[in-house]
Short mmCIF file of C-alpha atoms and ligand atoms in Angstrom, two decimals:
data_model
loop_
_atom_site.label_atom_id
_atom_site.label_comp_id
_atom_site.label_asym_id
_atom_site.label_seq_id
_atom_site.Cartn_x
_atom_site.Cartn_y
_atom_site.Cartn_z
CA UNK Q 151 8.93 -7.24 31.32
CA UNK Q 152 10.24 -9.61 29.36
CA UNK Q 153 10.10 -9.42 25.61
CA UNK Q 154 10.08 -12.20 23.01
CA UNK Q 155 9.45 -12.22 19.47
CA UNK Q 156 8.62 -15.13 16.51
CA UNK Q 157 10.83 -14.64 13.91
CA UNK Q 158 9.06 -17.19 11.61
CA UNK Q 159 5.80 -14.40 12.00
CA UNK Q 160 8.05 -11.60 11.27
CA UNK Q 161 7.53 -9.76 8.04
CA UNK Q 162 10.29 -7.07 8.47
CA UNK Q 163 8.27 -4.11 8.84
CA UNK Q 164 10.74 -2.19 10.87
CA UNK Q 165 7.65 -0.53 12.89
CA UNK Q 166 9.09 -2.08 16.07
CA UNK Q 167 12.45 -0.51 15.60
CA UNK Q 168 10.87 2.83 14.66
CA UNK Q 169 9.03 2.69 17.90
CA UNK Q 170 11.95 1.17 20.22
CA UNK Q 171 15.24 1.11 18.95
CA UNK Q 172 16.77 0.45 21.98
CA UNK Q 173 14.99 -3.01 22.23
CA UNK Q 174 14.53 -4.09 18.59
CA UNK Q 175 16.75 -4.13 15.44
CA UNK Q 176 16.60 -5.66 12.31
CA UNK Q 177 19.00 -8.60 11.02
CA UNK Q 178 21.06 -7.16 7.91
CA UNK Q 179 20.55 -10.07 5.72
CA UNK Q 180 16.69 -10.60 5.66
CA UNK Q 181 15.39 -7.59 7.93
CA UNK Q 182 13.80 -9.55 10.46
CA UNK Q 183 13.50 -8.72 14.10
CA UNK Q 184 15.98 -9.24 16.59
CA UNK Q 185 15.90 -8.21 20.24
CA UNK Q 186 18.45 -5.92 21.56
CA UNK Q 187 17.24 -6.17 25.47
CA UNK Q 188 14.89 -9.08 26.79
CA UNK Q 189 14.46 -7.42 30.02
CA UNK Q 190 14.26 -3.96 28.66
CA UNK Q 191 14.32 -1.04 31.74
CA UNK Q 192 11.23 0.64 32.89
CA UNK Q 193 11.47 3.97 30.79
CA UNK Q 194 11.20 1.59 27.78
CA UNK Q 195 8.38 -0.35 28.73
CA UNK Q 196 5.95 2.39 26.84
CA UNK Q 197 7.60 2.27 23.93
CA UNK Q 198 8.18 -1.73 23.89
CA UNK Q 199 4.15 -1.90 24.25
CA UNK Q 200 3.67 0.78 21.66
CA UNK Q 201 6.09 -1.48 19.39
CA UNK Q 202 4.16 -4.69 20.04
CA UNK Q 203 0.54 -2.99 19.46
CA UNK Q 204 1.91 -1.77 16.13
CA UNK Q 205 3.79 -4.88 14.78
CA UNK Q 206 1.61 -6.16 11.70
CA UNK Q 207 2.21 -9.50 12.08
CA UNK Q 208 1.67 -9.50 16.01
CA UNK Q 209 5.09 -11.17 16.28
CA UNK Q 210 6.19 -9.42 19.55
CA UNK Q 211 5.13 -11.12 23.11
CA UNK Q 212 5.47 -9.45 26.32
CA UNK Q 213 5.08 -10.55 29.94
CA UNK Q 214 5.13 -8.53 32.44
CA UNK A 249 -31.91 -14.11 -1.23
CA UNK A 250 -32.54 -13.52 -4.75
CA UNK A 251 -30.23 -12.37 -7.04
CA UNK A 252 -31.71 -8.73 -7.57
CA UNK A 253 -30.87 -8.30 -3.81
CA UNK A 254 -27.46 -8.70 -3.97
CA UNK A 255 -26.16 -4.54 -4.47
CA UNK A 256 -23.54 -4.02 -7.15
CA UNK A 257 -19.88 -3.11 -6.00
CA UNK A 258 -18.09 -0.52 -5.97
CA UNK A 259 -20.89 1.36 -4.59
CA UNK A 260 -21.63 4.87 -6.08
CA UNK A 261 -20.75 8.25 -3.39
CA UNK A 262 -21.78 11.65 -3.46
CA UNK A 263 -18.41 13.30 -3.66
CA UNK A 264 -14.98 11.85 -4.38
CA UNK A 265 -13.58 12.09 -0.49
CA UNK A 266 -16.37 10.53 1.22
CA UNK A 267 -16.96 7.32 1.66
CA UNK A 268 -19.85 5.59 0.28
CA UNK A 269 -22.65 5.69 2.95
CA UNK A 270 -23.16 1.88 2.51
CA UNK A 271 -20.05 1.16 4.08
CA UNK A 272 -21.18 2.30 7.74
CA UNK A 273 -24.51 1.00 6.97
CA UNK A 274 -22.91 -2.74 6.37
CA UNK A 275 -20.65 -2.63 9.11
CA UNK A 276 -23.23 -2.09 11.74
CA UNK A 277 -25.93 -4.33 10.24
CA UNK A 278 -24.28 -6.87 7.86
CA UNK A 279 -20.75 -7.16 8.83
CA UNK A 280 -19.94 -10.02 6.18
CA UNK A 281 -22.33 -8.65 2.90
CA UNK A 282 -22.93 -10.32 -0.62
CA UNK A 283 -21.88 -7.60 -3.49
CA UNK A 284 -21.88 -8.14 -7.28
CA UNK A 285 -18.67 -7.50 -8.76
CA UNK A 286 -18.33 -5.71 -12.34
CA UNK A 287 -17.37 -9.07 -13.90
CA UNK A 288 -21.04 -10.45 -12.55
CA UNK A 289 -19.76 -12.88 -10.11
CA UNK A 290 -20.40 -12.24 -6.18
CA UNK A 291 -18.02 -11.58 -3.43
CA UNK A 292 -18.39 -10.71 0.52
CA UNK A 293 -17.71 -7.57 1.58
CA UNK A 294 -15.73 -7.56 5.20
CA UNK A 295 -16.49 -4.05 6.73
CA UNK A 296 -15.22 -4.61 10.47
CA UNK A 297 -11.79 -3.79 11.74
CA UNK A 298 -11.13 -7.23 13.59
CA UNK A 299 -12.55 -9.06 10.46
CA UNK A 300 -10.85 -7.14 7.86
CA UNK A 301 -7.57 -7.50 10.06
CA UNK A 302 -8.29 -11.34 10.38
CA UNK A 303 -8.85 -11.96 6.54
CA UNK A 304 -6.10 -9.99 5.48
CA UNK A 305 -3.46 -12.04 7.82
CA UNK A 306 -4.77 -15.32 7.81
CA UNK A 307 -1.97 -17.37 6.01
CA UNK A 308 -4.26 -19.85 5.18
CA UNK A 309 -6.52 -17.65 2.68
CA UNK A 310 -5.29 -17.46 -0.97
CA UNK A 311 -4.12 -14.23 -2.86
CA UNK A 312 -4.53 -16.13 -5.71
CA UNK A 313 -8.03 -15.52 -7.28
CA UNK A 314 -6.93 -17.70 -10.46
CA UNK A 315 -7.80 -20.71 -8.37
CA UNK A 316 -10.97 -22.54 -8.90
CA UNK A 317 -14.36 -20.92 -8.11
CA UNK A 318 -12.90 -17.58 -7.15
CA UNK A 319 -14.73 -14.91 -7.83
CA UNK A 320 -13.29 -12.42 -10.69
CA UNK A 321 -13.12 -8.69 -10.55
CA UNK A 322 -12.99 -7.05 -13.81
CA UNK A 323 -15.00 -7.43 -16.75
CA UNK A 324 -11.94 -8.67 -18.91
CA UNK A 325 -12.10 -12.29 -19.56
CA UNK A 326 -8.92 -13.17 -17.15
CA UNK A 327 -10.96 -11.74 -14.54
CA UNK A 328 -8.25 -8.86 -13.76
CA UNK A 329 -5.16 -8.73 -12.08
CA UNK A 330 -5.75 -11.18 -9.24
CA UNK A 331 -7.35 -13.91 -11.28
CA UNK A 332 -5.25 -13.65 -14.10
CA UNK A 333 -2.49 -16.53 -14.14
CA UNK A 334 0.91 -14.57 -14.20
CA UNK A 335 3.95 -16.48 -15.17
CA UNK A 336 6.57 -16.29 -12.31
CA UNK A 337 4.17 -15.14 -9.43
CA UNK A 338 2.60 -18.63 -8.66
CA UNK A 339 5.26 -19.97 -6.15
CA UNK A 340 6.13 -16.41 -4.82
CA UNK A 341 2.60 -15.38 -3.92
CA UNK A 342 1.99 -17.62 -0.76
CA UNK A 343 3.25 -20.05 1.45
CA UNK A 344 6.32 -21.06 2.12
CA UNK A 345 7.56 -19.69 -1.45
CA UNK A 346 6.01 -16.28 -0.41
CA UNK A 347 8.41 -16.29 2.58
CA UNK A 348 11.51 -17.05 0.87
CA UNK A 349 10.69 -14.28 -1.37
CA UNK A 350 9.78 -12.00 0.88
CA UNK A 351 13.09 -12.24 2.77
CA UNK A 352 15.13 -11.73 -0.43
CA UNK A 353 13.28 -8.14 -0.78
CA UNK A 354 12.89 -7.31 2.73
CA UNK A 355 16.79 -6.75 3.57
CA UNK A 356 16.43 -3.70 0.87
CA UNK A 357 13.42 -2.02 2.97
CA UNK A 358 14.82 -2.30 6.48
CA UNK A 359 14.85 0.90 8.65
CA UNK A 360 18.56 1.32 8.34
CA UNK A 361 18.49 0.83 4.81
CA UNK A 362 15.69 3.58 4.32
CA UNK A 363 17.52 6.40 6.00
CA UNK A 364 19.67 7.14 2.94
CA UNK A 365 16.41 7.61 0.91
CA UNK A 366 15.28 10.72 3.07
CA UNK A 367 17.58 13.29 1.60
CA UNK A 368 17.40 11.64 -2.06
CA UNK A 369 13.50 11.95 -1.52
CA UNK A 370 13.92 15.32 -0.33
CA UNK A 371 16.18 16.49 -3.33
CA UNK A 372 13.70 14.61 -5.74
CA UNK A 373 10.87 16.79 -4.21
CA UNK A 374 12.46 19.97 -4.10
CA UNK A 375 13.57 19.73 -7.81
CA UNK A 376 9.70 18.79 -8.95
CA UNK A 377 8.45 21.55 -7.14
CA UNK A 378 11.01 24.15 -8.29
CA UNK A 379 9.52 23.24 -11.74
CA UNK A 380 6.11 23.32 -10.56
CA UNK A 381 6.57 26.69 -9.14
CA UNK A 382 8.47 27.89 -12.12
CA UNK A 383 5.51 27.10 -14.43
CA UNK A 384 3.32 29.47 -12.18
CA UNK A 385 0.18 28.87 -10.38
CA UNK A 386 -2.19 27.23 -10.69
CA UNK A 387 -0.18 24.27 -11.04
CA UNK A 388 -1.28 20.52 -11.79
CA UNK A 389 -0.19 18.60 -8.32
CA UNK A 390 -1.04 15.21 -9.61
CA UNK A 391 1.08 15.47 -12.98
CA UNK A 392 3.92 17.76 -11.56
CA UNK A 393 4.63 16.00 -8.18
CA UNK A 394 2.50 13.04 -7.44
CA UNK A 395 3.27 10.92 -10.31
CA UNK A 396 6.65 11.69 -10.90
CA UNK A 397 7.87 11.56 -7.18
CA UNK A 398 7.01 7.77 -6.44
CA UNK A 399 8.31 6.97 -10.23
CA UNK A 400 11.66 8.63 -9.54
CA UNK A 401 12.01 6.76 -6.36
CA UNK A 402 11.13 3.32 -7.12
CA UNK A 403 13.33 3.59 -10.35
CA UNK A 404 16.31 4.59 -8.55
CA UNK A 405 15.62 1.97 -5.94
CA UNK A 406 14.90 -0.80 -8.40
CA UNK A 407 17.60 0.60 -11.27
CA UNK A 408 15.50 1.33 -13.84
CA UNK A 409 15.58 4.67 -15.96
CA UNK A 410 12.66 6.88 -14.72
CA UNK A 411 12.15 8.60 -18.21
CA UNK A 412 10.05 5.82 -19.09
CA UNK A 413 7.42 6.65 -16.42
CA UNK A 414 4.85 7.35 -18.91
CA UNK A 415 5.43 3.51 -20.39
CA UNK A 416 4.82 1.93 -16.99
CA UNK A 417 2.04 3.89 -15.80
CA UNK A 418 0.29 3.14 -19.02
CA UNK A 419 1.17 -0.57 -18.52
CA UNK A 420 -0.16 -0.69 -14.81
CA UNK A 421 -3.16 1.44 -15.17
CA UNK A 422 -4.46 -1.20 -17.89
CA UNK A 423 -3.13 -4.11 -15.99
CA UNK A 424 -5.49 -2.68 -12.89
CA UNK A 425 -8.55 -2.55 -15.31
CA UNK A 426 -11.84 -3.25 -13.89
CA UNK A 427 -14.31 -1.78 -16.52
CA UNK A 428 -12.31 0.47 -18.58
CA UNK A 429 -10.02 -1.92 -21.01
CA UNK A 430 -10.29 -4.85 -23.23
CA UNK A 431 -9.02 -8.01 -22.83
CA UNK A 432 -6.46 -7.21 -25.87
CA UNK A 433 -5.53 -3.94 -24.32
CA UNK A 434 -4.71 -6.08 -20.92
CA UNK A 435 -2.59 -8.62 -23.18
CA UNK A 436 -0.66 -5.92 -24.72
CA UNK A 437 0.07 -4.21 -21.45
CA UNK A 438 1.50 -7.46 -19.71
CA UNK A 439 3.57 -8.11 -23.17
CA UNK A 440 5.01 -4.43 -23.27
CA UNK A 441 5.51 -4.42 -19.57
CA UNK A 442 7.23 -7.97 -19.73
CA UNK A 443 9.59 -7.26 -22.41
CA UNK A 444 10.49 -4.10 -20.99
CA UNK A 445 11.55 -5.67 -17.80
CA UNK A 446 13.61 -8.73 -19.47
CA UNK A 447 15.28 -5.79 -21.38
CA UNK A 448 15.98 -4.11 -18.75
CA UNK A 449 17.19 -7.22 -16.61
CA UNK A 450 20.13 -8.09 -19.72
CA UNK A 451 21.07 -4.42 -19.66
CA UNK A 452 21.39 -4.52 -15.89
CA UNK A 453 23.42 -7.63 -16.36
CA UNK A 454 26.01 -6.55 -18.40
CA UNK A 455 26.45 -3.41 -16.69
CA UNK A 456 25.35 -4.06 -13.01
CA UNK A 457 25.32 -1.11 -10.31
CA UNK A 458 24.30 -0.55 -7.01
CA UNK A 459 21.04 -1.46 -7.15
CA UNK A 460 17.95 -4.01 -6.09
CA UNK A 461 17.86 -5.00 -9.89
CA UNK A 462 21.92 -5.89 -9.85
CA UNK A 463 21.08 -7.76 -6.77
CA UNK A 464 18.31 -9.65 -7.92
CA UNK A 465 19.59 -10.41 -11.25
CA UNK A 466 22.59 -11.87 -9.11
CA UNK A 467 20.97 -14.29 -6.64
CA UNK A 468 19.01 -15.10 -9.68
CA UNK A 469 21.64 -15.79 -11.98
CA UNK A 470 23.07 -18.10 -9.53
CA UNK A 471 20.51 -20.67 -9.92
CA UNK A 472 20.36 -21.78 -6.48
CA UNK A 473 16.85 -21.98 -6.04
CA UNK A 474 16.34 -18.39 -4.35
CA UNK A 475 14.67 -16.60 -7.53
CA UNK A 476 14.10 -17.97 -10.88
CA UNK A 477 14.56 -15.82 -14.11
CA UNK A 478 10.25 -15.84 -14.19
CA UNK A 479 10.03 -14.57 -10.82
CA UNK A 480 12.64 -12.12 -11.04
CA UNK A 481 10.61 -10.48 -13.74
CA UNK A 482 7.10 -10.64 -12.09
CA UNK A 483 9.23 -9.43 -9.25
CA UNK A 484 10.51 -6.29 -11.02
CA UNK A 485 6.93 -5.65 -12.75
CA UNK A 486 5.54 -5.60 -9.42
CA UNK A 487 7.61 -3.43 -7.44
CA UNK A 488 7.67 -0.69 -10.62
CA UNK A 489 3.70 -1.12 -10.54
CA UNK A 490 3.11 -1.25 -6.60
CA UNK A 491 5.50 1.15 -6.11
CA UNK A 492 4.44 3.99 -8.18
CA UNK A 493 0.81 3.60 -8.55
CA UNK A 494 -0.66 3.70 -5.07
CA UNK A 495 1.72 5.99 -3.52
CA UNK A 496 1.19 8.59 -6.63
CA UNK A 497 -2.19 8.56 -5.93
CA UNK A 498 -2.11 8.97 -2.50
CA UNK A 499 0.17 12.01 -2.39
CA UNK A 500 -3.10 13.54 -4.55
CA UNK A 501 -5.43 12.63 -1.90
CA UNK A 502 -3.43 13.60 0.81
CA UNK A 503 -3.30 17.29 -0.76
CA UNK A 504 -7.02 17.45 -1.33
CA UNK A 505 -7.58 15.93 2.22
CA UNK A 506 -5.83 18.54 3.69
CA UNK A 507 -6.49 21.41 1.84
CA UNK A 508 -10.14 20.59 1.48
CA UNK A 509 -10.21 21.28 5.32
CA UNK A 510 -7.39 23.57 5.42
CA UNK A 511 -7.17 23.94 9.08
CA UNK A 512 -5.35 20.19 8.77
CA UNK A 513 -2.54 21.95 6.57
CA UNK A 514 -2.40 24.94 8.94
CA UNK A 515 -1.99 22.97 11.79
CA UNK A 516 1.20 21.06 10.04
CA UNK A 517 2.73 24.69 9.11
CA UNK A 518 2.33 25.69 12.60
CA UNK A 519 3.84 22.48 14.15
CA UNK A 520 5.83 20.42 11.68
CA UNK A 521 6.33 17.75 14.32
CA UNK A 522 2.41 17.11 13.50
CA UNK A 523 3.51 15.50 9.62
CA UNK A 524 4.00 12.24 10.84
CA UNK A 525 0.57 11.94 12.72
CA UNK A 526 -1.22 13.73 9.81
CA UNK A 527 0.00 11.38 7.01
CA UNK A 528 -0.94 8.59 9.43
CA UNK A 529 -4.53 10.03 9.59
CA UNK A 530 -4.53 10.53 5.81
CA UNK A 531 -3.62 6.82 5.18
CA UNK A 532 -6.67 5.89 7.99
CA UNK A 533 -9.46 8.27 6.33
CA UNK A 534 -8.45 7.90 3.06
CA UNK A 535 -11.64 6.26 1.04
CA UNK A 536 -10.43 6.31 -2.58
CA UNK A 537 -7.01 4.66 -3.12
CA UNK A 538 -8.92 1.35 -4.00
CA UNK A 539 -11.85 1.03 -5.93
CA UNK A 540 -12.99 -1.84 -3.73
CA UNK A 541 -11.14 -1.01 -0.63
CA UNK A 542 -8.56 -4.15 -0.03
CA UNK A 543 -7.07 -6.79 -2.13
CA UNK A 544 -9.02 -9.99 -1.90
CA UNK A 545 -8.63 -13.59 -0.64
CA UNK A 546 -10.35 -16.82 -1.80
CA UNK A 547 -10.96 -18.68 1.61
CA UNK A 548 -10.31 -22.90 1.25
CA UNK A 549 -11.74 -23.39 4.55
CA UNK A 550 -14.83 -22.01 6.40
CA UNK A 551 -14.20 -19.04 8.74
CA UNK A 552 -16.73 -17.30 11.18
CA UNK A 553 -16.43 -13.53 11.10
CA UNK A 554 -18.60 -11.53 13.64
CA UNK A 555 -21.02 -14.56 13.94
CA UNK A 556 -21.34 -15.16 10.35
CA UNK A 557 -20.18 -18.58 8.87
CA UNK A 558 -18.47 -17.91 5.84
CA UNK A 559 -18.31 -21.22 3.74
CA UNK A 560 -15.07 -22.29 2.18
CA UNK A 561 -14.85 -21.37 -1.69
CA UNK A 562 -15.82 -17.53 -0.81
CA UNK A 563 -13.90 -14.63 -1.92
CA UNK A 564 -13.73 -12.01 0.62
CA UNK A 565 -12.91 -8.75 0.27
CA UNK A 566 -11.45 -6.68 3.25
CA UNK A 567 -12.93 -3.17 3.00
CA UNK A 568 -10.02 -0.91 4.22
CA UNK A 569 -12.23 2.27 4.51
CA UNK A 570 -14.85 0.44 6.25
CA UNK A 571 -12.47 -1.13 8.70
CA UNK A 572 -10.45 2.16 9.46
CA UNK A 573 -13.75 3.98 10.72
CA UNK A 574 -14.83 0.97 13.03
CA UNK A 575 -15.94 2.49 16.10
CA UNK A 576 -15.23 -0.61 17.86
CA UNK A 577 -11.21 0.22 17.16
CA UNK A 578 -10.92 4.12 17.11
CA UNK A 579 -12.36 6.35 19.34
CA UNK A 580 -14.25 9.26 17.23
CA UNK A 581 -13.21 7.41 14.00
CA UNK A 582 -14.71 10.37 11.83
CA UNK A 583 -12.44 12.71 13.40
CA UNK A 584 -9.30 13.70 11.98
CA UNK A 585 -6.56 13.40 14.78
CA UNK A 586 -2.82 14.17 13.82
CA UNK A 587 -2.33 13.39 17.55
CA UNK A 588 -4.16 9.93 17.76
CA UNK A 589 -2.57 7.37 19.51
CA UNK A 590 -2.67 3.71 18.57
CA UNK A 591 -3.31 4.53 14.97
CA UNK A 592 -3.21 0.94 13.77
CA UNK A 593 -5.04 1.44 10.42
CA UNK A 594 -4.85 -1.36 7.71
CA UNK A 595 -4.06 0.73 4.70
CA UNK A 596 -0.97 -1.17 4.39
CA UNK A 597 -2.53 -4.54 5.28
CA UNK A 598 -1.48 -6.72 8.01
CA UNK A 599 0.11 -10.21 8.33
CA UNK A 600 2.66 -11.81 6.02
CA UNK A 601 1.59 -9.53 2.93
CA UNK A 602 1.91 -6.42 4.79
CA UNK A 603 3.13 -3.69 2.09
CA UNK A 604 6.68 -4.24 1.76
CA UNK A 605 7.09 -0.41 0.58
CA UNK A 606 5.27 0.94 3.31
CA UNK A 607 8.46 2.52 4.90
CA UNK A 608 9.32 4.21 1.49
CA UNK A 609 5.64 5.26 1.08
CA UNK A 610 5.67 6.79 4.81
CA UNK A 611 8.61 8.45 3.78
CA UNK A 612 7.49 10.05 0.47
CA UNK A 613 4.08 11.13 2.05
CA UNK A 614 6.11 13.14 4.84
CA UNK A 615 8.62 14.87 2.61
CA UNK A 616 6.24 16.01 0.26
CA UNK A 617 3.76 17.32 3.06
CA UNK A 618 6.86 18.95 4.87
CA UNK A 619 8.11 20.38 1.88
CA UNK A 620 4.66 22.06 0.77
CA UNK A 621 4.22 23.40 4.21
CA UNK A 622 7.33 25.09 4.15
CA UNK A 623 7.61 26.17 0.94
CA UNK A 624 4.13 27.06 -0.04
CA UNK A 625 2.20 27.96 3.12
CA UNK A 626 -0.47 29.63 0.83
CA UNK A 627 -1.31 26.45 -0.92
CA UNK A 628 -4.94 26.25 -1.74
CA UNK A 629 -6.93 23.90 -4.00
CA UNK A 630 -8.04 25.56 -7.33
CA UNK A 631 -11.42 24.18 -7.55
CA UNK A 632 -14.07 23.41 -4.64
CA UNK A 633 -13.39 19.99 -2.86
CA UNK A 634 -16.97 19.07 -3.92
CA UNK A 635 -15.53 19.43 -7.47
CA UNK A 636 -12.79 16.53 -7.31
CA UNK A 637 -13.38 13.83 -9.53
CA UNK A 638 -12.70 10.22 -8.93
CA UNK A 639 -10.84 8.26 -11.55
CA UNK A 640 -12.87 5.14 -12.10
CA UNK A 641 -13.01 1.91 -14.03
CA UNK A 642 -9.77 0.63 -12.30
CA UNK A 643 -9.27 -1.88 -9.33
CA UNK A 644 -7.11 1.18 -8.51
CA UNK A 645 -8.98 4.37 -7.87
CA UNK A 646 -7.92 7.72 -6.47
CA UNK A 647 -8.40 11.33 -7.90
CA UNK A 648 -8.49 12.84 -11.41
CA UNK A 649 -5.64 15.82 -11.42
CA UNK A 650 -5.66 18.02 -8.35
CA UNK A 651 -5.08 21.62 -9.13
CA UNK A 652 -3.74 23.99 -6.64
CA UNK A 653 -2.70 27.57 -6.38
CA UNK A 654 -0.46 29.30 -4.01
C1 HEM B 797 0.54 4.61 0.01
C2 HEM B 797 1.20 3.77 -0.73
C3 HEM B 797 0.78 2.41 -0.61
C4 HEM B 797 -0.56 1.65 0.11
C5 HEM B 797 -1.39 2.16 0.43
C6 HEM B 797 0.22 0.43 -0.23
C7 HEM B 797 -0.71 -0.78 0.10
C8 HEM B 797 -0.38 -2.04 0.54
C9 HEM B 797 -1.54 -3.01 0.84
C10 HEM B 797 -2.60 -2.97 1.33
C11 HEM B 797 -0.77 -4.52 0.43
C12 HEM B 797 -1.11 -5.60 0.89
C13 HEM B 797 -1.72 -6.29 0.05
C14 HEM B 797 -2.43 -7.77 0.51
O1 HEM B 797 -2.83 -7.76 1.65
O2 HEM B 797 -2.52 -8.45 -0.18
C15 HEM B 797 0.75 -3.92 -0.15
C16 HEM B 797 1.56 -5.02 -0.43
C17 HEM B 797 2.40 -4.80 -1.46
N1 HEM B 797 3.16 -3.62 -1.64
FE1 HEM B 797 2.48 -1.50 -1.02
N2 HEM B 797 1.41 -0.07 -0.92
C18 HEM B 797 1.78 1.39 -1.04
C19 HEM B 797 2.88 1.43 -1.57
C20 HEM B 797 4.18 0.57 -2.07
C21 HEM B 797 5.61 0.83 -2.47
C22 HEM B 797 5.91 2.20 -2.86
C23 HEM B 797 6.02 -0.40 -3.06
C24 HEM B 797 7.20 -0.48 -3.64
C25 HEM B 797 8.21 -0.61 -2.65
C26 HEM B 797 4.94 -1.10 -2.62
C27 HEM B 797 4.90 -2.92 -2.73
C28 HEM B 797 4.25 -3.51 -2.68
C29 HEM B 797 4.64 -5.06 -2.61
C30 HEM B 797 5.72 -5.56 -3.27
C31 HEM B 797 3.20 -5.75 -1.78
C32 HEM B 797 3.42 -6.99 -1.78
C33 HEM B 797 3.86 -7.65 -0.34
C34 HEM B 797 3.52 -9.04 -0.08
O3 HEM B 797 2.56 -9.94 -0.56
O4 HEM B 797 4.25 -9.83 0.45
N3 HEM B 797 3.71 -0.60 -1.90
N4 HEM B 797 0.31 -2.56 -0.21
S1 SF4 B 798 6.98 -4.91 13.90
FE1 SF4 B 798 6.52 -7.01 13.87
S2 SF4 B 798 6.86 -7.73 11.69
FE2 SF4 B 798 7.73 -5.61 11.75
S3 SF4 B 798 10.14 -6.06 11.83
FE3 SF4 B 798 9.28 -5.83 14.34
S4 SF4 B 798 8.54 -7.92 15.05
FE4 SF4 B 798 8.59 -7.79 12.44
#
């Protein structure tokens, strides 16, 4: 699985961090998403899919 | 279609907690439906999930109903909150100006920054519940907890004294009029609120603290183009309004929704892990928080929704209660299921304007529910659910006082 985000779309909701904090974090200065692990291990995939589905701005792209 | 054929909106409803039956009918038969607003203008009501989401999230669509040709909601001459020309809100309400504004504010609402608020919200909830309980059963849950908790929270976060809650609750209600206030009352409310906020900014400048207002005042005073003084005032006014009105209504609605079908509350008492999922189902199934069901958009380009061509120049109202019950998105949509997966309801919106205060509101609702289940497991509604009354006459709806026994 490859994870990428569009920071221009991100509204800093933090919902992805709530779902998968091993993979997503927020920038200190404006809360915009950062990806901690672009190729997360298998045990994270479900959480990452939930994060992508929950994202209110559809800013998270996954390729599997 | 003749003018007579356009139904009046908001629709009437049989009981306070159930959505008007028209919403489900329209969603199935007429997903983009013309309705007549209290102002006399018409708008298009959007009732399917995918359409409502698309309308909310599309950056081309304007939230500024002061634009020429946009429908007015309210009976006042200014057309109501979304139509009024407000100083300081113009640039920050959409486009690049909105993004700049949003980036300034969102740093205070990150998951990490929010964590410090949970113990504070818990302490405020316990204190308010202590005094509610001390006064004895039955108690007014709306006045004793629903309103004061969100006010204390947003005041602490912004850096405003919460003793002024009655003042800005009154201004907010007036600014949110649909049919109940006169233009004169609305103008007075804006004036009162603006003066109050600019005094607050001045006092804060003389004596800065560790709060959002101090941070924003410094940014504004640096005059580097990030936030003008008028924008600062509009922002603080908006936060005080948005921070208390919706959340206080939702606390009362949550208690009413859970106690009117008490097994929902009992499930949380038995298994506190159901708290977040229960709050999400309350948010999804709420139909009273907003009288119109969503924040309107004015469209400047044609758009196709469920095969219907909607022309530029239309005002669209994405109706959240209808969308949140769309069977195309939610299996068994009428079922209250605290274990529901992928509960992507639209109650906090979608896209660039997705509710800024959402983490705070969710936290408040979760803390209130957890505390009530733990401390007052015998909680009941004093009145029959069918006797609950809506608050009417405003863009923001909600319930009139909810009384409880324990
Ligand atoms: C249960 C409580 C709440 C609900 C249901 C709610 C709902 C919403 C919705 C639907 C929007 C999007 C409006 C649009 O699409 O045009 C919104 C925006 C907003 N909300 Fe909330 N809200 C709640 C609580 C709060 C709180 C506690 C705050 C205060 C911090 C807040 C501050 C805001 C702000 C500032 C915006 C504008 C965001 C923007 O335009 O970028 N809300 N809210
Ligand atoms: S869920 Fe989406 S909008 Fe929210 S912080 Fe993550 S990427 Fe940004």
